[in-house]
PDB file of N, CA and C and ligand atoms in Angstrom:
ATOM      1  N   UNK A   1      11.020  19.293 -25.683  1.00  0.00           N
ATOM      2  CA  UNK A   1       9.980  19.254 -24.650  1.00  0.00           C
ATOM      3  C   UNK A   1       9.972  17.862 -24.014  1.00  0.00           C
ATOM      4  N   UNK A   2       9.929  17.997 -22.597  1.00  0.00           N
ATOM      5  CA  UNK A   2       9.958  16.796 -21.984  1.00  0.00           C
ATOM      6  C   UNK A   2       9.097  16.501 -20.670  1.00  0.00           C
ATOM      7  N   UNK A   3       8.281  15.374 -20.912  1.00  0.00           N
ATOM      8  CA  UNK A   3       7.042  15.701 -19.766  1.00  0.00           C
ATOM      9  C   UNK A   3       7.599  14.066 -18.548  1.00  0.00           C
ATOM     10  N   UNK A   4       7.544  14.533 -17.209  1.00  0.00           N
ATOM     11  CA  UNK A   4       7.138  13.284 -16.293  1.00  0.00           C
ATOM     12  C   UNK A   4       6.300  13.218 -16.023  1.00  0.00           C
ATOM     13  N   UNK A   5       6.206  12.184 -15.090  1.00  0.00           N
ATOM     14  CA  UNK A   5       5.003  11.783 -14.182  1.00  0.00           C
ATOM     15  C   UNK A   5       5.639  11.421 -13.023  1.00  0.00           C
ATOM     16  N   UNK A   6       4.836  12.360 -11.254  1.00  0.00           N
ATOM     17  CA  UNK A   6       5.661  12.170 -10.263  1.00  0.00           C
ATOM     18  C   UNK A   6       4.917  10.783 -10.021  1.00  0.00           C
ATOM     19  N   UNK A   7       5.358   9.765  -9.544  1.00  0.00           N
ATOM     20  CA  UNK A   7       5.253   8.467  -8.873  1.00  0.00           C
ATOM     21  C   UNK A   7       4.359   8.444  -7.580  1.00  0.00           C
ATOM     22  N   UNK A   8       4.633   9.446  -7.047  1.00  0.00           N
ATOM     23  CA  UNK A   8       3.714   9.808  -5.412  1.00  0.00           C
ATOM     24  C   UNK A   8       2.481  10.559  -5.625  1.00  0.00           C
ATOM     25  N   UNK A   9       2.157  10.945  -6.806  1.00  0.00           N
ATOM     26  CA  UNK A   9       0.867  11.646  -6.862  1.00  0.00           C
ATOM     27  C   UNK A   9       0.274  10.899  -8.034  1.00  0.00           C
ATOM     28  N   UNK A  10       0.765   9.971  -8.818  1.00  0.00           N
ATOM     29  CA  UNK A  10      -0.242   9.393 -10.014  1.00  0.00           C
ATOM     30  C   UNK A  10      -1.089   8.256  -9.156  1.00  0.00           C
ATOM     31  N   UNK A  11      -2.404   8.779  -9.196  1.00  0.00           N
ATOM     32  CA  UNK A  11      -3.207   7.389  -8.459  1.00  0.00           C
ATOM     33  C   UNK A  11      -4.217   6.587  -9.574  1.00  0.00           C
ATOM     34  N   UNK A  12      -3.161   6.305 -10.997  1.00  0.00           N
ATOM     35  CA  UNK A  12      -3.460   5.347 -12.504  1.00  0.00           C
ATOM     36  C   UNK A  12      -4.808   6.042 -12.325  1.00  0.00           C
ATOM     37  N   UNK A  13      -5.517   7.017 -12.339  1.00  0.00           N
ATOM     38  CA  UNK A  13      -6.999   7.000 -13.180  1.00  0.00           C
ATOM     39  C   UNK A  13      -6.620   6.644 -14.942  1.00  0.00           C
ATOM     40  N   UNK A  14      -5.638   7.166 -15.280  1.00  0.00           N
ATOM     41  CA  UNK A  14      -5.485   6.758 -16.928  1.00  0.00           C
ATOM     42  C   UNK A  14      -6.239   7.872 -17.388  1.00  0.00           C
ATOM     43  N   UNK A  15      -6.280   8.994 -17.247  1.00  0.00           N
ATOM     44  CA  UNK A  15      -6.754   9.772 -17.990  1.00  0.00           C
ATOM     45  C   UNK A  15      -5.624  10.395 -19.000  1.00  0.00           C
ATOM     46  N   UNK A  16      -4.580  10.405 -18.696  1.00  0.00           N
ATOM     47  CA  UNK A  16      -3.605  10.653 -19.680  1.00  0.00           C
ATOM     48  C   UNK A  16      -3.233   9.883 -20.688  1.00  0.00           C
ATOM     49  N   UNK A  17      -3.564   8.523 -20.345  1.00  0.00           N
ATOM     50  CA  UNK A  17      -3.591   7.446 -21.221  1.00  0.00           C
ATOM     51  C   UNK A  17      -4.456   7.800 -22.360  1.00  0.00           C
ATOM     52  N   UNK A  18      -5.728   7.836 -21.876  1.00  0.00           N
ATOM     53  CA  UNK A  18      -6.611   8.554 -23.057  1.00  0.00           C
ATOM     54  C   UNK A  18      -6.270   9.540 -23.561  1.00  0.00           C
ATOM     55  N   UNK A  19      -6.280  10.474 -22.926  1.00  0.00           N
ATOM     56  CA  UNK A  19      -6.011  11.785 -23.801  1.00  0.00           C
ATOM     57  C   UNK A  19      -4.598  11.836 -24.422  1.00  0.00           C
ATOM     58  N   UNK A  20      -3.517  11.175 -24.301  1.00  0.00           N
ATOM     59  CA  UNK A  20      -2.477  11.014 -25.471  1.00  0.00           C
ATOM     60  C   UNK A  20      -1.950   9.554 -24.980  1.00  0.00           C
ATOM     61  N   UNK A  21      -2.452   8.739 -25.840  1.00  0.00           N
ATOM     62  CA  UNK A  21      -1.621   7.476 -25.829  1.00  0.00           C
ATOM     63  C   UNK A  21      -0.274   7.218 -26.316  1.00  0.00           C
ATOM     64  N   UNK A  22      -0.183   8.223 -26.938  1.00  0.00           N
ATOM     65  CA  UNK A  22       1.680   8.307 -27.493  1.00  0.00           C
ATOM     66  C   UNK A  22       2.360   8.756 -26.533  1.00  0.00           C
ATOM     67  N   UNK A  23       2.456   9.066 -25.415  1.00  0.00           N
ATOM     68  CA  UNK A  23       3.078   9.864 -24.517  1.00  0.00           C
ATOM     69  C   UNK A  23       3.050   8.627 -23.102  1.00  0.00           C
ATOM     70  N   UNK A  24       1.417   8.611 -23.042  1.00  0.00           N
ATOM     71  CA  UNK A  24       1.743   7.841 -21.292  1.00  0.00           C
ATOM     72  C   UNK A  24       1.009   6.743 -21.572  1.00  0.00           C
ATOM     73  N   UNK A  25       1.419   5.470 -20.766  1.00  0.00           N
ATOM     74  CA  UNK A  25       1.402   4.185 -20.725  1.00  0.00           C
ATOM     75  C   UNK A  25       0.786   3.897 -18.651  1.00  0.00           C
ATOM     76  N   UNK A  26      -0.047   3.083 -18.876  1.00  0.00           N
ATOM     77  CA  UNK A  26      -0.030   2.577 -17.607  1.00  0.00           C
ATOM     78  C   UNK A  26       0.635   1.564 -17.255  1.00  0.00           C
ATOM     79  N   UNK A  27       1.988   1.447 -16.361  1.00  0.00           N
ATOM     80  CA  UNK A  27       2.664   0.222 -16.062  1.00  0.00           C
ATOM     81  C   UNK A  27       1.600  -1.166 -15.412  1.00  0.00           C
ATOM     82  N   UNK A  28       2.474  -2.245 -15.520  1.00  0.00           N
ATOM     83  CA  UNK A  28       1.816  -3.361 -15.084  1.00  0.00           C
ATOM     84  C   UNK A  28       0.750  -3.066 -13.218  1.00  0.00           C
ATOM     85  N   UNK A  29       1.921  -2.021 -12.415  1.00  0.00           N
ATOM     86  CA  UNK A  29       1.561  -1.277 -11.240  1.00  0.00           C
ATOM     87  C   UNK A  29       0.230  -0.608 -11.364  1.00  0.00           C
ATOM     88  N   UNK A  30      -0.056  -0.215 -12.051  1.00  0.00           N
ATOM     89  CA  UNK A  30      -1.417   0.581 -12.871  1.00  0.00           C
ATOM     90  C   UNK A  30      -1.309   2.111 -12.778  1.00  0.00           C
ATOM     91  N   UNK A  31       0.098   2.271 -12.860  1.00  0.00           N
ATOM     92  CA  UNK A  31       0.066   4.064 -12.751  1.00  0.00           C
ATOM     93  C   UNK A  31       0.782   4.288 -13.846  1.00  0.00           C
ATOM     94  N   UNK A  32       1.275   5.542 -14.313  1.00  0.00           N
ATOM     95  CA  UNK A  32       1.146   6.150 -15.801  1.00  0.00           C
ATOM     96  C   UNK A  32       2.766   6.289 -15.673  1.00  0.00           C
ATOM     97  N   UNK A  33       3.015   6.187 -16.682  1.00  0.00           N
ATOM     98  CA  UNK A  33       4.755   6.775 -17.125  1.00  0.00           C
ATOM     99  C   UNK A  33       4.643   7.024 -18.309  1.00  0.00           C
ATOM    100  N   UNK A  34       5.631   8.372 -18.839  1.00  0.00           N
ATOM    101  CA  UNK A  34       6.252   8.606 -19.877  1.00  0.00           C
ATOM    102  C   UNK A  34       6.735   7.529 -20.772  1.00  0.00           C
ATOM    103  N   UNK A  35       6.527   7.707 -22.137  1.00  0.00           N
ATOM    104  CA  UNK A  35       7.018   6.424 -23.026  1.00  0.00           C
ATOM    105  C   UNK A  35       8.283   7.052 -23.919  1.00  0.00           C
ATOM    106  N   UNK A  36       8.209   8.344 -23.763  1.00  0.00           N
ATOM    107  CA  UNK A  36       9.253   9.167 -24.621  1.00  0.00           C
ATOM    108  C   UNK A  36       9.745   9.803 -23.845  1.00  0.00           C
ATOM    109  N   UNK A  37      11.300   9.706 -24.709  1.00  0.00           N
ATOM    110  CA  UNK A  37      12.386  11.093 -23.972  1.00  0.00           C
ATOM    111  C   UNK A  37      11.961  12.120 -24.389  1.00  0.00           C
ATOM    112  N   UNK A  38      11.778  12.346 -25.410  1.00  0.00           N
ATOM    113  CA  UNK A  38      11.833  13.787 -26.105  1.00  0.00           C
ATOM    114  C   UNK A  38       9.999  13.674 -26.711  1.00  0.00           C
ATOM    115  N   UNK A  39       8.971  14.527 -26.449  1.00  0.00           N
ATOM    116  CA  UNK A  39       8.220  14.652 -26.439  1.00  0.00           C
ATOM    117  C   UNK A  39       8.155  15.558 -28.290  1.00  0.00           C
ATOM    118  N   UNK A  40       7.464  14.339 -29.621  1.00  0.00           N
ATOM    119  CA  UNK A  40       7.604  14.875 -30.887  1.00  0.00           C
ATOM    120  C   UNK A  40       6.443  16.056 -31.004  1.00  0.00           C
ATOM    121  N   UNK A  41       6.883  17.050 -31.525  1.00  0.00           N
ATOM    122  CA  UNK A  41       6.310  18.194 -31.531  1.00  0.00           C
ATOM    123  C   UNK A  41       4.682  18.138 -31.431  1.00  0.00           C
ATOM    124  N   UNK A  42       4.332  17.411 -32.661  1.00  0.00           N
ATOM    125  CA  UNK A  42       2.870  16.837 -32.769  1.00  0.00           C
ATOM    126  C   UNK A  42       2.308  16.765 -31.590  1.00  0.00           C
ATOM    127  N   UNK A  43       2.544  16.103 -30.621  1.00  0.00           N
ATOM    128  CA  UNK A  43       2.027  15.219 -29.333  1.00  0.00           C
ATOM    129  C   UNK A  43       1.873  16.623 -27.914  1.00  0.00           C
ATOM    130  N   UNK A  44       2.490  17.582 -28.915  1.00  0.00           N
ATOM    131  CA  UNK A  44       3.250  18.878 -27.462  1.00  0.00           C
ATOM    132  C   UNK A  44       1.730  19.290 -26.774  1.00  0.00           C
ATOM    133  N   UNK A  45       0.578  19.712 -27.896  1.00  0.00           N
ATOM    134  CA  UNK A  45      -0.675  19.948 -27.241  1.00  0.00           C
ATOM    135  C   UNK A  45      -1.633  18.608 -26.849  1.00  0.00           C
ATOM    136  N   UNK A  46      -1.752  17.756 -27.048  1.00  0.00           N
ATOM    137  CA  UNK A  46      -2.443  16.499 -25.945  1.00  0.00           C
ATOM    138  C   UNK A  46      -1.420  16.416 -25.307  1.00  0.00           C
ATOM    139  N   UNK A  47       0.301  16.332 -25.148  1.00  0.00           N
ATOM    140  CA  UNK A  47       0.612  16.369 -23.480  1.00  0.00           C
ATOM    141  C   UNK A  47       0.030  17.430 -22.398  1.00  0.00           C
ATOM    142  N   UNK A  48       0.094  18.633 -23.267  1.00  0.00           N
ATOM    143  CA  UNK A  48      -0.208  20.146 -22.469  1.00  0.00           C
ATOM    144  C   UNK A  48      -1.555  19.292 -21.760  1.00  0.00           C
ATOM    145  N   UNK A  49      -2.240  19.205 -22.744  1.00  0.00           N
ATOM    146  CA  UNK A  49      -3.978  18.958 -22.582  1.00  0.00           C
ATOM    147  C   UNK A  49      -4.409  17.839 -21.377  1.00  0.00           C
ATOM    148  N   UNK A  50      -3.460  16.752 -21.632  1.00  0.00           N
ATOM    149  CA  UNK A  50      -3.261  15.454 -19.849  1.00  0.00           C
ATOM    150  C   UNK A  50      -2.180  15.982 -19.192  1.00  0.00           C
ATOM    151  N   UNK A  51      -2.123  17.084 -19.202  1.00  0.00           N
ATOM    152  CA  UNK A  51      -0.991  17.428 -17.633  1.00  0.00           C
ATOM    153  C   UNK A  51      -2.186  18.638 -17.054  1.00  0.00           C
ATOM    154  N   UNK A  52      -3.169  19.296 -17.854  1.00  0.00           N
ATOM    155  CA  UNK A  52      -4.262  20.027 -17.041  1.00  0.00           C
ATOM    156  C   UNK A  52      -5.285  19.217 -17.188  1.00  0.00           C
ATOM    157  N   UNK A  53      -5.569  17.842 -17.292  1.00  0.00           N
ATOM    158  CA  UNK A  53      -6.792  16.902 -16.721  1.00  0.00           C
ATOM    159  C   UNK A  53      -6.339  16.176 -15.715  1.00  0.00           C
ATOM    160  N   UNK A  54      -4.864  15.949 -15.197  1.00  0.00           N
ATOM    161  CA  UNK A  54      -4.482  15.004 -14.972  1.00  0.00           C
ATOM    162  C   UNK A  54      -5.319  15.597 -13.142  1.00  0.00           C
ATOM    163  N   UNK A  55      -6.123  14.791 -12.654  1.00  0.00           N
ATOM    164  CA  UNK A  55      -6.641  15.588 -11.137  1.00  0.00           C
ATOM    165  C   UNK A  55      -5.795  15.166 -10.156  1.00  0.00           C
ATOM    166  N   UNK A  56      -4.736  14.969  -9.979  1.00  0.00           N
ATOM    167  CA  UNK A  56      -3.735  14.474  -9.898  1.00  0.00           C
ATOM    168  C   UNK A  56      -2.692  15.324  -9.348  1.00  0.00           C
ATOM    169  N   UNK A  57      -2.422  16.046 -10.978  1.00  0.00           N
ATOM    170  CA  UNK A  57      -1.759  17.521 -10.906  1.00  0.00           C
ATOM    171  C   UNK A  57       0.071  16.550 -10.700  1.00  0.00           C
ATOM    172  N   UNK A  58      -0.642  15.456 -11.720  1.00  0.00           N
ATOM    173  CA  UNK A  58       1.032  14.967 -11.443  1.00  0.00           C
ATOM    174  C   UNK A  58       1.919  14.963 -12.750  1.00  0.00           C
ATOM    175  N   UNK A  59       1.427  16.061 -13.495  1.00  0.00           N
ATOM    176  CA  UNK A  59       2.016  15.189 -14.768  1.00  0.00           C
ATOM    177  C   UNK A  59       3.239  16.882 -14.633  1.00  0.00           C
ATOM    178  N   UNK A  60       4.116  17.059 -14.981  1.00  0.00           N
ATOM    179  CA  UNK A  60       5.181  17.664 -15.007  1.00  0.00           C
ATOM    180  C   UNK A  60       5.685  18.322 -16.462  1.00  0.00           C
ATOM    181  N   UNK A  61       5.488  19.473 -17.119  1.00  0.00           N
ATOM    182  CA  UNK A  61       5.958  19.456 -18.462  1.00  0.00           C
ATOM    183  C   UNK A  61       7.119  20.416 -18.681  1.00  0.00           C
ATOM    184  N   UNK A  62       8.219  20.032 -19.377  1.00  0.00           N
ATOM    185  CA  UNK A  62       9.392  21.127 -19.560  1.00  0.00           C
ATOM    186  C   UNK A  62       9.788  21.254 -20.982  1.00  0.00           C
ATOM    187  N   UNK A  63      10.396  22.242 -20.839  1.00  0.00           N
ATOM    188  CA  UNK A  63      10.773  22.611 -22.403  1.00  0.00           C
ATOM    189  C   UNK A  63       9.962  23.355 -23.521  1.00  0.00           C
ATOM    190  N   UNK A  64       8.883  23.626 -22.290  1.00  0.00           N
ATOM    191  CA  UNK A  64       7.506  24.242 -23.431  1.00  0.00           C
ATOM    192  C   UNK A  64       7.174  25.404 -22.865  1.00  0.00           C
ATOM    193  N   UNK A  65       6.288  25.742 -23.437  1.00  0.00           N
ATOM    194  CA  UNK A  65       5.113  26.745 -22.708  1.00  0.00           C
ATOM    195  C   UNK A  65       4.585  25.957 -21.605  1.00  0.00           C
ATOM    196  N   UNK A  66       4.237  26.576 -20.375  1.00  0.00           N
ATOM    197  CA  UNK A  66       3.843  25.972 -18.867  1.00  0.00           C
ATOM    198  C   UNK A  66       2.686  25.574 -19.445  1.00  0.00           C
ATOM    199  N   UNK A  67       2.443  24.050 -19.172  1.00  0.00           N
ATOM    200  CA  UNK A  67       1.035  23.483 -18.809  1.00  0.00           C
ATOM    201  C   UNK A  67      -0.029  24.344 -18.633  1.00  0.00           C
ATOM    202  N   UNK A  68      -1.158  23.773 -19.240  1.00  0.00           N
ATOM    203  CA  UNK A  68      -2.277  24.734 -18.771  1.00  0.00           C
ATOM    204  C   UNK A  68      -3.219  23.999 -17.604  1.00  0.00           C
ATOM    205  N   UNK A  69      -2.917  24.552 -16.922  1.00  0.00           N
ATOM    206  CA  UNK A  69      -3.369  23.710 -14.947  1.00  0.00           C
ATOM    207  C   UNK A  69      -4.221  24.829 -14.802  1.00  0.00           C
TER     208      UNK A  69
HETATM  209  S1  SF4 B 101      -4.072  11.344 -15.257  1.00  0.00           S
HETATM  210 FE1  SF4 B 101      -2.574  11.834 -13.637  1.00  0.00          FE
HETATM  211  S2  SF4 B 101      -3.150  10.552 -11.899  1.00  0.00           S
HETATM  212 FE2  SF4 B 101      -4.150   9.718 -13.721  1.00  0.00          FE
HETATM  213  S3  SF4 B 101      -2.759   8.137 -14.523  1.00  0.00           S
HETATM  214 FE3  SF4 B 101      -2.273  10.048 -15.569  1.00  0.00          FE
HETATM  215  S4  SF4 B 101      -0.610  10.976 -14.332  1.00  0.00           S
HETATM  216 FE4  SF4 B 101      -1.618   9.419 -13.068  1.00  0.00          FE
END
C-alpha cells in the first residue's frame, strides 16, 4: 500500500499530520508529504482515515481498499 500527496491541492492544514504522524510530515514549505514508500500494514487504517479528512481531497491511496472519501 502506497499513499501520496498531490502538491497542487495540499494547502498544509496538517490534518494528516495529526491523524497519522507515521505517514505525513509537513515540509519546511508547510505542506504535507509522504515519509514512507511502502505504507506498514499497521498505519493502513489512519492513512485510510487522513486521506477522508484530508478537505483537501489531496491525499491519494493505492494498493488498498479505496479511501473512504
Ligand atoms: S490534510 Fe490534506 S490539505 Fe491538509 S496537509 Fe494533509 S494533505 Fe495537505
Amino acid at each position: 500500500m502506497r499513499a501520496s500527496v498531490d502538491p497542487d491541492l495540499c494547502a498544509g492544514h496538517g490534518v494528516c499530520v495529526v491523524t497519522c504522524p507515521g505517514v505525513f510530515a509537513l515540509t519546511d514549505d508547510g505542506y504535507s508529504e509522504v515519509t514512507v514508500a511502502e505504507i506498514p500494514a499497521d498505519l493502513a487504517g489512519p492513512v485510510r482515515r487522513a486521506a477522508g479528512q484530508c478537505p483537501e481531497r489531496a491525499i491519494t491511496v493505492d494498493g488498498g481498499p479505496a479511501a473512504a472519501r
